[in-house]
mmCIF file of C-alpha atoms and ligand atoms in Angstrom:
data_model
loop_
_atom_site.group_PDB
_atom_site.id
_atom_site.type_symbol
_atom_site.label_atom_id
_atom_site.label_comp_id
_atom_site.label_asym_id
_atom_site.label_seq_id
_atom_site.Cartn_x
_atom_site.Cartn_y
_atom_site.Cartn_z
ATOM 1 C CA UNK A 30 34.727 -169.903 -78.995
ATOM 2 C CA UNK A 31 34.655 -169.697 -75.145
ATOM 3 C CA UNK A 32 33.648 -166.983 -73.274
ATOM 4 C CA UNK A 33 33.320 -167.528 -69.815
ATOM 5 C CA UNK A 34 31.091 -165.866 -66.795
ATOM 6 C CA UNK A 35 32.977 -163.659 -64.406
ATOM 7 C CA UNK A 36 32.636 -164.868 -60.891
ATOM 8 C CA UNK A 37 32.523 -162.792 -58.440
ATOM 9 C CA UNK A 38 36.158 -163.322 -56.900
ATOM 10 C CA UNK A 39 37.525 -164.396 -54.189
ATOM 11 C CA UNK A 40 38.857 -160.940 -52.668
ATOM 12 C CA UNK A 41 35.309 -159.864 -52.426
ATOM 13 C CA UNK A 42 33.508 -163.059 -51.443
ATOM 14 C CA UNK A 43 35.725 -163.154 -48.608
ATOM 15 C CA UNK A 44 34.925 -159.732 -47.584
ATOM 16 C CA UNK A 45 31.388 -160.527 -48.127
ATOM 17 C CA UNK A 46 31.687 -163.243 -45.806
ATOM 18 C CA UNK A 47 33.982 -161.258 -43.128
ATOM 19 C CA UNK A 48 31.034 -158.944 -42.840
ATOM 20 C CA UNK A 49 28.608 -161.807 -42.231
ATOM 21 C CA UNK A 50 30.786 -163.232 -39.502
ATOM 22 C CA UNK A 51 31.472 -160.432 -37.703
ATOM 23 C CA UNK A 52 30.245 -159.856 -34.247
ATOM 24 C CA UNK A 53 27.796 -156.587 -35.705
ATOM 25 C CA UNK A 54 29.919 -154.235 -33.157
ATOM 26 C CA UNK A 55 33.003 -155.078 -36.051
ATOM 27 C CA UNK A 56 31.444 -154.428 -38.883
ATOM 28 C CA UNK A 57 31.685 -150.719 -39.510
ATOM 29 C CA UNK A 58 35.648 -150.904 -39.308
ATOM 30 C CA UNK A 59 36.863 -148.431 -41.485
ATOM 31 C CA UNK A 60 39.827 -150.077 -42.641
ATOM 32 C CA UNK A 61 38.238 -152.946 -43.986
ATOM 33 C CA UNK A 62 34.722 -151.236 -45.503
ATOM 34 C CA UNK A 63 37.501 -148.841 -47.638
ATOM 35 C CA UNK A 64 39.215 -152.239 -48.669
ATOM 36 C CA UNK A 65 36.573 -154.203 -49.549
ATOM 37 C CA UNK A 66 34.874 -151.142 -51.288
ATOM 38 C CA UNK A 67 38.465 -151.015 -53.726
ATOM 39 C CA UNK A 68 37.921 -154.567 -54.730
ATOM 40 C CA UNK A 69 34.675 -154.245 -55.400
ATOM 41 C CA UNK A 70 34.902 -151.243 -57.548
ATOM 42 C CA UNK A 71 37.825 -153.473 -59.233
ATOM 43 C CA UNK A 72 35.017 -155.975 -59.661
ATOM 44 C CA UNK A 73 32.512 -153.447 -60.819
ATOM 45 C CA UNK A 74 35.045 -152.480 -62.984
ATOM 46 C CA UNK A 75 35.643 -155.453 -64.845
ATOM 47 C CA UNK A 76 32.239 -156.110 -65.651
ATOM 48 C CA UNK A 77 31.454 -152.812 -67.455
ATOM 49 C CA UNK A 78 34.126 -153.811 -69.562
ATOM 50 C CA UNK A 79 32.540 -157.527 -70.207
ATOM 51 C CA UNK A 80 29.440 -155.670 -70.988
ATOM 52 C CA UNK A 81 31.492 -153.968 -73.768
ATOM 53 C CA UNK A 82 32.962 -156.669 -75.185
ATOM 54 C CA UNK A 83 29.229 -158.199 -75.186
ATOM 55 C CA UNK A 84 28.076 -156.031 -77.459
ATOM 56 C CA UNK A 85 29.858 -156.747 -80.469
ATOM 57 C CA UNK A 86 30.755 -160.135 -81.973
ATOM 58 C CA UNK A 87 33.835 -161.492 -81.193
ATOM 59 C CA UNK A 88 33.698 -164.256 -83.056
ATOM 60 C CA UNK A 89 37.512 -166.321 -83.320
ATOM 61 C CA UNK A 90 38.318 -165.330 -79.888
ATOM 62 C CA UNK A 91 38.370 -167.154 -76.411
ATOM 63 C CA UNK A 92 37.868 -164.543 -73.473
ATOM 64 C CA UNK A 93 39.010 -165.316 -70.297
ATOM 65 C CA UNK A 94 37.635 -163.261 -67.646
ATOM 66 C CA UNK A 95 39.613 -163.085 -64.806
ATOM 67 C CA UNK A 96 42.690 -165.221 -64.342
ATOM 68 C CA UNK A 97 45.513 -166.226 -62.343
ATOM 69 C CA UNK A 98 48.493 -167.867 -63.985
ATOM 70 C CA UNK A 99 51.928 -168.555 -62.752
ATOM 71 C CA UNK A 100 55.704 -168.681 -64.094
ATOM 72 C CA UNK A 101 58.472 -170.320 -61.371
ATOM 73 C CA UNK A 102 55.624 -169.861 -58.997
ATOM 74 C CA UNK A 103 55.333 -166.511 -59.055
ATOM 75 C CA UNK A 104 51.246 -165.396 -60.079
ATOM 76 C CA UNK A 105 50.129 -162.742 -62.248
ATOM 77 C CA UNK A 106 46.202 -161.761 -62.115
ATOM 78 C CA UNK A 107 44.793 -160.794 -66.040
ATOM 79 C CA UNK A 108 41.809 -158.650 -65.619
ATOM 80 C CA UNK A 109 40.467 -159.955 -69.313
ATOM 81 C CA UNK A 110 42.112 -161.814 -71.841
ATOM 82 C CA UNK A 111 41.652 -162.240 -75.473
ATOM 83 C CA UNK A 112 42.830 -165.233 -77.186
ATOM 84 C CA UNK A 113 42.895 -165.646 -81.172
ATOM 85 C CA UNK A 114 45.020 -167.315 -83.787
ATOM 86 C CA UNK A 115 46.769 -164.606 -85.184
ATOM 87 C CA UNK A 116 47.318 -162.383 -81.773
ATOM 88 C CA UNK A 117 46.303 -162.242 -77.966
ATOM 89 C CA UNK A 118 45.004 -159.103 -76.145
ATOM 90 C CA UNK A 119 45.543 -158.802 -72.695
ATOM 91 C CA UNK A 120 43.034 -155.818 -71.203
ATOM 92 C CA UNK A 121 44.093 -154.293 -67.592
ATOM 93 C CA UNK A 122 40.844 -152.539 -66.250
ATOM 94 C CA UNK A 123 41.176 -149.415 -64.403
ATOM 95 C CA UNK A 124 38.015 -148.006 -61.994
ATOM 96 C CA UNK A 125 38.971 -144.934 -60.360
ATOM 97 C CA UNK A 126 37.179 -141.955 -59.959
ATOM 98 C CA UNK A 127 38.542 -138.342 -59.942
ATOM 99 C CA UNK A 128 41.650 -137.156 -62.315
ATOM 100 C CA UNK A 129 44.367 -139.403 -63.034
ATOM 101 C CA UNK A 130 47.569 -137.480 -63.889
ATOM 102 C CA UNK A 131 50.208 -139.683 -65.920
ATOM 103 C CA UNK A 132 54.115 -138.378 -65.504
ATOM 104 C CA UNK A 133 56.343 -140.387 -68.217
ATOM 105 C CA UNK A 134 59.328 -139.610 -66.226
ATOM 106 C CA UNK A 135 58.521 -141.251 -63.574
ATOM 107 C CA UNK A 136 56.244 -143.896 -64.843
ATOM 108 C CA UNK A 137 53.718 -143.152 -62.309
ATOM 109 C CA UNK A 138 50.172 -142.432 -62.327
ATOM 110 C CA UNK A 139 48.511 -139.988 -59.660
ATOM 111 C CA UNK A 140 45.208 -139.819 -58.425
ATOM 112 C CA UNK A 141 43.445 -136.955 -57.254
ATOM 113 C CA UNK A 142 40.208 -137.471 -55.928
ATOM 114 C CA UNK A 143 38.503 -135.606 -52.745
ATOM 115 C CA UNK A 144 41.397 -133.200 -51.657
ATOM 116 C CA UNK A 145 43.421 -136.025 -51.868
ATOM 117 C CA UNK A 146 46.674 -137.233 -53.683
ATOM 118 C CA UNK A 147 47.646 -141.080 -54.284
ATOM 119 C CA UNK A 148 50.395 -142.530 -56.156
ATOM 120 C CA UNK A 149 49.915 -146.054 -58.472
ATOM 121 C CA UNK A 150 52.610 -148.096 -60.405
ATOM 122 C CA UNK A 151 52.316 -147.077 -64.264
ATOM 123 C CA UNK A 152 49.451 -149.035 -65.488
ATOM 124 C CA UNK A 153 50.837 -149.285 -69.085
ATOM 125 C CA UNK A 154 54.260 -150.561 -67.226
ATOM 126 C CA UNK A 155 52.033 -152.596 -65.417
ATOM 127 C CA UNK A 156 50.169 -154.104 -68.875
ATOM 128 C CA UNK A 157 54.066 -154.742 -70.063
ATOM 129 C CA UNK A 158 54.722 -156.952 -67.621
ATOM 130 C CA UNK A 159 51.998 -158.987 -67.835
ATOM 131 C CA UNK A 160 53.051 -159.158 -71.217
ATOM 132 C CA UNK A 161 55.919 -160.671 -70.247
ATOM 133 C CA UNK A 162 54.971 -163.347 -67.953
ATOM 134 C CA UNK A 163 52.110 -164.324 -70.371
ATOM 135 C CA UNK A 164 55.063 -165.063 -73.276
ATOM 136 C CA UNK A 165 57.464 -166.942 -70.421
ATOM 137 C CA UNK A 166 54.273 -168.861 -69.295
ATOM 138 C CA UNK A 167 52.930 -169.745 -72.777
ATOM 139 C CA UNK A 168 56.960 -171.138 -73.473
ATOM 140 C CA UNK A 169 57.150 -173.058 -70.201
ATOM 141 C CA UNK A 170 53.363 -174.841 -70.216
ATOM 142 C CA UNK A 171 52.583 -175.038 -73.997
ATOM 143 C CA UNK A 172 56.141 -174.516 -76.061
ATOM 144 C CA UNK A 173 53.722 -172.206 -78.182
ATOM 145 C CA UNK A 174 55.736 -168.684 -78.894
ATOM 146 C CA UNK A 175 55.947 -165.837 -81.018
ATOM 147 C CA UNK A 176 52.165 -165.208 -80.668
ATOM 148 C CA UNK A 177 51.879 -161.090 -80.736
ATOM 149 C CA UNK A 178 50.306 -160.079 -77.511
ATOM 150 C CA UNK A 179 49.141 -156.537 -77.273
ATOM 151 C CA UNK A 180 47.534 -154.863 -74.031
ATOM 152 C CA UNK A 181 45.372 -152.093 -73.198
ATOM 153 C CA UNK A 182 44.199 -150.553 -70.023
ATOM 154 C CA UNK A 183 41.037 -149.541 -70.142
ATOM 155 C CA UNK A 184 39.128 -146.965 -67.899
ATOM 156 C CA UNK A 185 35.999 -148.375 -66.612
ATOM 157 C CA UNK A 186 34.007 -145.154 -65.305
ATOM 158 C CA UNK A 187 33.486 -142.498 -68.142
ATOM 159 C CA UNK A 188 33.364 -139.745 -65.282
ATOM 160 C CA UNK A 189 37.117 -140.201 -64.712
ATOM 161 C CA UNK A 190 39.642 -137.669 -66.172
ATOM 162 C CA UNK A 191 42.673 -138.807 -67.354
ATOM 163 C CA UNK A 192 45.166 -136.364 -67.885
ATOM 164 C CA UNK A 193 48.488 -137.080 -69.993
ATOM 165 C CA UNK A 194 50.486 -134.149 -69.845
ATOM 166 C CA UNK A 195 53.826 -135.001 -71.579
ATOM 167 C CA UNK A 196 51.611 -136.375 -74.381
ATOM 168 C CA UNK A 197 53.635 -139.587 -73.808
ATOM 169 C CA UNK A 198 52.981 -141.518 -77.199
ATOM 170 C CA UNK A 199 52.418 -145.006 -75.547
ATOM 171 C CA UNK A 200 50.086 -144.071 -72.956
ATOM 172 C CA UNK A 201 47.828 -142.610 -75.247
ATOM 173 C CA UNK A 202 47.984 -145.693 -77.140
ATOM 174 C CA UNK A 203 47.299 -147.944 -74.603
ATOM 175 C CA UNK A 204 44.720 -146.273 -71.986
ATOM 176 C CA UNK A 205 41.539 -146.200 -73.284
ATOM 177 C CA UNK A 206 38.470 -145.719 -72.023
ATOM 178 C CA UNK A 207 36.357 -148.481 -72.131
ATOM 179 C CA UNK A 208 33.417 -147.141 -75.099
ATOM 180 C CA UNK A 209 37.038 -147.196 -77.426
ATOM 181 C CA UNK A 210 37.825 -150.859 -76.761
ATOM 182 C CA UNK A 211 36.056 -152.506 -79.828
ATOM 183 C CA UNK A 212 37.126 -149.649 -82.468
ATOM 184 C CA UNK A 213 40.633 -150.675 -80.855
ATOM 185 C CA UNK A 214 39.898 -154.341 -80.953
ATOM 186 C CA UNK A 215 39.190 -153.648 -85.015
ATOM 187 C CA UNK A 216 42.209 -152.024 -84.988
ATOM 188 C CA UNK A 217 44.483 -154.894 -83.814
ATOM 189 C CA UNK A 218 41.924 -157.527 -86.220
ATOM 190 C CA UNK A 219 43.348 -155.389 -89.119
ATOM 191 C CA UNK A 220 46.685 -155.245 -87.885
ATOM 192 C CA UNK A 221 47.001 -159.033 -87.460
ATOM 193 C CA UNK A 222 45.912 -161.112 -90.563
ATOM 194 C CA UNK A 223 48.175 -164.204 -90.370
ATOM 195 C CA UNK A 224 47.591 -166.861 -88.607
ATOM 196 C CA UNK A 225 50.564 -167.239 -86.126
ATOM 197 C CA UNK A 226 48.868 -170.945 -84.546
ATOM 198 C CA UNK A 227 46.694 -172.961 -85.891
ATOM 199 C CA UNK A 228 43.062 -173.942 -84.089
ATOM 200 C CA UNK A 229 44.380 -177.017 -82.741
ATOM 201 C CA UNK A 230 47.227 -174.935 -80.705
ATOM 202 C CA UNK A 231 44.799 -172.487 -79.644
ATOM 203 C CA UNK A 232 42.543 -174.962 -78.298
ATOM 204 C CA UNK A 233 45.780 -176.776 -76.215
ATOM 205 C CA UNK A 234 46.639 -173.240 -75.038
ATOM 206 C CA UNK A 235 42.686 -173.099 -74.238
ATOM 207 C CA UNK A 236 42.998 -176.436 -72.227
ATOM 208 C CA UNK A 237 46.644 -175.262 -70.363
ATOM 209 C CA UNK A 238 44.679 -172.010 -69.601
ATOM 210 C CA UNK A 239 41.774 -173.841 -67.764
ATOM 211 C CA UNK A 240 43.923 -176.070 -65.856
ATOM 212 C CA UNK A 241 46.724 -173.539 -64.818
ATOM 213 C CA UNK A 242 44.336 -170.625 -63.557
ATOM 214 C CA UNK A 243 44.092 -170.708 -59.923
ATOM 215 C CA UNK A 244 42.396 -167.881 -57.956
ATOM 216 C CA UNK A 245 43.539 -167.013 -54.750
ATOM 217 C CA UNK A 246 41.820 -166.376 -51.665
ATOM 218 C CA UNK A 247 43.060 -164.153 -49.276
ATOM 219 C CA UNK A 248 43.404 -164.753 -45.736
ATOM 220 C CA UNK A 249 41.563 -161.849 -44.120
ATOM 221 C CA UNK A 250 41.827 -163.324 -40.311
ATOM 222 C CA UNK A 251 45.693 -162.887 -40.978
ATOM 223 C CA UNK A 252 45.609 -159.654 -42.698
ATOM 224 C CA UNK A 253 43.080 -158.178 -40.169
ATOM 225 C CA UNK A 254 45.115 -160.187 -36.925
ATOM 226 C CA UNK A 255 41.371 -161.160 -35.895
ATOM 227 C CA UNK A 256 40.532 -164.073 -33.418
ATOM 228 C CA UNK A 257 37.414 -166.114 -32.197
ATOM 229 C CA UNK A 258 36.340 -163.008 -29.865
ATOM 230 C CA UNK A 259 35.657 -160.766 -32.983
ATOM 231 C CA UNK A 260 33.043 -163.778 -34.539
ATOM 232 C CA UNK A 261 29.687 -164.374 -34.235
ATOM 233 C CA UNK A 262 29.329 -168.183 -32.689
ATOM 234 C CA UNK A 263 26.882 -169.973 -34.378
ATOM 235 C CA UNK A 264 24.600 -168.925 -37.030
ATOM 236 C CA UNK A 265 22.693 -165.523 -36.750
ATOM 237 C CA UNK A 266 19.555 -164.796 -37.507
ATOM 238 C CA UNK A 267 18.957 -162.783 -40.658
ATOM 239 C CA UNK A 268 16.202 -160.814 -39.368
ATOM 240 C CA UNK A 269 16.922 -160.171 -36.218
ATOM 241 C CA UNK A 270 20.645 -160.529 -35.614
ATOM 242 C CA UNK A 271 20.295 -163.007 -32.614
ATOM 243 C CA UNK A 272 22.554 -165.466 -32.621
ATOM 244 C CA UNK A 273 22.992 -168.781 -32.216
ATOM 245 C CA UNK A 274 20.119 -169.864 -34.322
ATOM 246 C CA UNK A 275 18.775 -172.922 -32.670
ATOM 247 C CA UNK A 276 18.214 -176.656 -34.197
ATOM 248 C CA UNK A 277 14.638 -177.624 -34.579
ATOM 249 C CA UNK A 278 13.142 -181.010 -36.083
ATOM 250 C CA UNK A 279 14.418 -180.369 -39.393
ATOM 251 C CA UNK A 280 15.488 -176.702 -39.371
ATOM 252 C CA UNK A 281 17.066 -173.821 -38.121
ATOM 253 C CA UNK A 282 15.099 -171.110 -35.625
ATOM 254 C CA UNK A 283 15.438 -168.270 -33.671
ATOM 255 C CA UNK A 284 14.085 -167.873 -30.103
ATOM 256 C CA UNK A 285 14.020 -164.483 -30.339
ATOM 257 C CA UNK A 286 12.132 -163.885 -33.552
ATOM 258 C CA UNK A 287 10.954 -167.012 -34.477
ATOM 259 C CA UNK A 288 12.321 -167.030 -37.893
ATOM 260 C CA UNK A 289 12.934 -170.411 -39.179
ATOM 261 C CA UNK A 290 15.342 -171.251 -42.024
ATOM 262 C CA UNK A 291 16.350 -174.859 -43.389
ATOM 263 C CA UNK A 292 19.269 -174.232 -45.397
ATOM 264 C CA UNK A 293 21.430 -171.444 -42.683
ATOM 265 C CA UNK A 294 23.877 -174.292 -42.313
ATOM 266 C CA UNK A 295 25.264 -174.056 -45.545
ATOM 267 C CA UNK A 296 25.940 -170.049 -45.878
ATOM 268 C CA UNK A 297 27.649 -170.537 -42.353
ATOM 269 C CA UNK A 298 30.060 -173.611 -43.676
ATOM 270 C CA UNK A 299 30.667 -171.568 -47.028
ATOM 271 C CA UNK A 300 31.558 -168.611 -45.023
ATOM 272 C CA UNK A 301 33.733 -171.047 -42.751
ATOM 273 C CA UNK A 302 35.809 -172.073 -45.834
ATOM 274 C CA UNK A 303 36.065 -168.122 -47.423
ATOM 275 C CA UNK A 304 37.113 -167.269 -43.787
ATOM 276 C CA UNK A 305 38.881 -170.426 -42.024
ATOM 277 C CA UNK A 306 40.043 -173.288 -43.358
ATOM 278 C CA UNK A 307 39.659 -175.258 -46.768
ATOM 279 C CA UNK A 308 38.637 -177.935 -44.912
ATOM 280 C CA UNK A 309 36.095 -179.070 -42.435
ATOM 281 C CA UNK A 310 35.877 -182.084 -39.851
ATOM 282 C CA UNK A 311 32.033 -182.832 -37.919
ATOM 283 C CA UNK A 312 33.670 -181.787 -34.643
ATOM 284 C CA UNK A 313 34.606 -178.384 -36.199
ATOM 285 C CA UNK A 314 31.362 -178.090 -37.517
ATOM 286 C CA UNK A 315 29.523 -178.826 -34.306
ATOM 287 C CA UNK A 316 31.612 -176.013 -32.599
ATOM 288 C CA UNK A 317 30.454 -173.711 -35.965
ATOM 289 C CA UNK A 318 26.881 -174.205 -35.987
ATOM 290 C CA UNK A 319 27.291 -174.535 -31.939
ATOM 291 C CA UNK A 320 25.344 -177.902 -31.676
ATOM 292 C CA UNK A 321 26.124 -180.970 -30.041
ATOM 293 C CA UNK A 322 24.523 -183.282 -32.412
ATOM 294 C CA UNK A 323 27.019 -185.342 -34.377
ATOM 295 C CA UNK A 324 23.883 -186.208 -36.443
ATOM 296 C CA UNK A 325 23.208 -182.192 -37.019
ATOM 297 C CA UNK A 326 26.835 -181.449 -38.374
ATOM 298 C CA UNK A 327 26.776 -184.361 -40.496
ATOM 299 C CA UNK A 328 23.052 -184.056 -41.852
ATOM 300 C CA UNK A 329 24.348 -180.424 -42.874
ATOM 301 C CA UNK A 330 28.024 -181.476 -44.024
ATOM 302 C CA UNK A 331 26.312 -183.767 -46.073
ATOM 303 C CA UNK A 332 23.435 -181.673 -48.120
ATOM 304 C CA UNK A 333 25.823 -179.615 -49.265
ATOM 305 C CA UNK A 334 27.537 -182.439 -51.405
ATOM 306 C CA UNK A 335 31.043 -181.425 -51.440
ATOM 307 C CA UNK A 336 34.163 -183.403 -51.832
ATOM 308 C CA UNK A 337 35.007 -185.781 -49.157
ATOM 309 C CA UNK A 338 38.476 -187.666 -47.926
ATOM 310 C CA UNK A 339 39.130 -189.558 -45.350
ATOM 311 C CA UNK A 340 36.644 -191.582 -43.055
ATOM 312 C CA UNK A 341 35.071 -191.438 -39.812
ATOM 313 C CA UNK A 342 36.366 -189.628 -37.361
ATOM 314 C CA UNK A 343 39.644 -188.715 -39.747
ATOM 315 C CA UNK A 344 36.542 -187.745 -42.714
ATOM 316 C CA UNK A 345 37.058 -183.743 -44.069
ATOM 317 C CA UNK A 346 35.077 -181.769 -46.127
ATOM 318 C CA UNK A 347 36.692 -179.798 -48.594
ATOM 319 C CA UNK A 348 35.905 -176.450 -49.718
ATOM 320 C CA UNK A 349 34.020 -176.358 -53.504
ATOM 321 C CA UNK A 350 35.646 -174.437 -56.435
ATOM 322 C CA UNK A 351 34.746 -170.928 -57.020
ATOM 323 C CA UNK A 352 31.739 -171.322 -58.790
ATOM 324 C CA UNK A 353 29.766 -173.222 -56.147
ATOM 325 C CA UNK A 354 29.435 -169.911 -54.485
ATOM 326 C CA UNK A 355 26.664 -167.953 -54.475
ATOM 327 C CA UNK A 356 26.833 -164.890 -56.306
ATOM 328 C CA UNK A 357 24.401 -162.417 -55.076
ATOM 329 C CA UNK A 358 24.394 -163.438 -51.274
ATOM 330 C CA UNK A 359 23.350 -161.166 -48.186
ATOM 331 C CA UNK A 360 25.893 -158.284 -46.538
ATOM 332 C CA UNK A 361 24.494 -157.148 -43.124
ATOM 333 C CA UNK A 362 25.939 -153.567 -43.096
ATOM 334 C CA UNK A 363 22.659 -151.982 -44.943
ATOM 335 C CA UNK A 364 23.515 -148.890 -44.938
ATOM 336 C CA UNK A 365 26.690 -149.608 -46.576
ATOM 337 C CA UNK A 366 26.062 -147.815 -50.009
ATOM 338 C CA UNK A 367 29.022 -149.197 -52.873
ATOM 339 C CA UNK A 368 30.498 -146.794 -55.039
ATOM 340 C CA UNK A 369 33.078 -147.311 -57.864
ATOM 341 C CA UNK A 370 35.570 -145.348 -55.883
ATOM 342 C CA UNK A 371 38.555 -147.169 -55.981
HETATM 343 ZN ZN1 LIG B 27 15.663 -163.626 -35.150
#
């Protein structure tokens, strides 16, 4: 069985690192504090629904948390998904706070939440879909089909109210809220007895799964139309926001404060490939930790051990895969307080 960890992703690692990079004067934009608080709540989401599924056995299924998949090109995100021999369940997790009103005519879902009205794609049409483009991608990359794949959305915050009117049959099948999702999980188990692959299919659809999910990172200098005048140059201090943090024998300090740091070369490179570019060259790294020491910008390129090409001059650094990052990693905006409003 494989379960994996879910990583923090990239939509909110990049935010994370936006914030970091920011002159301080940027920080509070509105805009971008509401966006980054609706991924996160999407984050916070999914993993009160991994702590459900933690506390029961789930013994003959693979759970994939988070993943990005692709037919002809075109991607499709799965919040969680289930994989077994005899069916697949692909989960949709919903965090939203205030009263969610579903209208089966329209396939739409409304939000009401402080005075305020917002519209969302059915997320049972939504679940279909995915459906879908699971069953085309599981034909095209593994020639496995005719596996039953069922969905559910599930409702991460117990304080939401979700209202279904019309009594529509299939939403009340399918939205759940997310104490219901192992009762539900028995359900389908008792629904499903036959093997419809054997264990050596499920473990090549296991393999084509690993290889084929590729998260995406989204390019927040482009969404926000930022430029160099809106970022910090060089590293700041983390106590007392001074920046550029100076190059010592051996470490990083600040004239201002005196804090010293050894490592504040990597968070600034990390944050250079979540912001920037995949890739890094010495000369763009002097210019990002604003030294002129070729010997600085390579000591530091090099400690952080990542995957090189080229040589010499022509030598890049390339960005590490998703879990290299660090997980729990400082925001400056301290007062910033995250909710599970989404
Ligand atoms: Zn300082």
């Amino acid at each position: 069985m494989h379960v994996n960890k879910r990583l923090k992703p990239y939509s909110v690692l990049c935010y994370e690192a936006l914030f970091r990079q920011l002159k301080p004067q940027h920080r509070n934009n509105s805009t971008i504090n509401q966006d980054y608080l609706f991924h996160l709540a999407g984050y916070r989401g999914e993993q009160l629904v991994d702590y459900q599924l933690s506390t029961h056995p789930l013994r003959h299924f693979h759970i994939y948390k988070g993943l990005r998949l692709k037919v002809n090109n075109n991607p499709f995100q799965i919040d969680t998904l289930l994989t077994s021999t005899k069916f697949f369940l692909n989960i949709e997790v919903k965090n939203m706070k205030g009263i969610l009103n579903y209208n089966s005519e329209l396939d739409q879902l409304t939000q009401t939440y402080n005075n305020s009205e917002k519209g969302y794609q059915s997320p049972v049409l939504q679940t279909f879909s995915h459906e879908m483009q699971l069953n085309f991608w599981l034909q095209q990359v593994t020639s496995f089909h005719g596996i039953p794949i069922e969905s559910l959305v599930v409702i991460a915050d117990p304080a939401t109210i979700v209202k279904n009117p019309k009594n529509d049959p299939t939403f009340n099948e399918k939205v759940i809220y997310a104490n219901k999702l192992i009762p539900k999980i028995n359900e389908l188990k008792a629904k499903y007895t036959n093997n419809r692959i054997n264990k050596t299919g499920l473990r090549q659809i296991h393999e084509a799964i690993l290889r084929c999910d590729t998260p995406k990172k989204p390019n927040l200098i482009k969404y926000y139309k930022l430029n160099n005048s809106h970022f910090l140059s060089g590293i700041e201090c983390s106590n007392c926001h001074h920046s550029p943090l100076k190059r010592g024998r051996k470490k990083w300090y600040c004239c201002k404060c005196n804090l010293s740091d050894q490592t504040a070369h990597a968070r600034k490179i990390l944050d250079y490939f979540l912001l920037f570019n995949p890739t890094i060259t010495n000369k763009e790294c002097k210019l990002l930790l604003q030294t002129e020491s070729d010997k600085t910008a390579y000591t530091a390129l090099k400690s952080m051990e990542l995957f090189e090409t080229g040589s010499n001059r022509g030598r890049k650094y390339h960005a590490p895969p998703l879990e290299k990052y660090p997980q729990h990693s400082y925001v400056p905006n301290k007062e910033r307080k995250p909710t599970l409003t989404q």
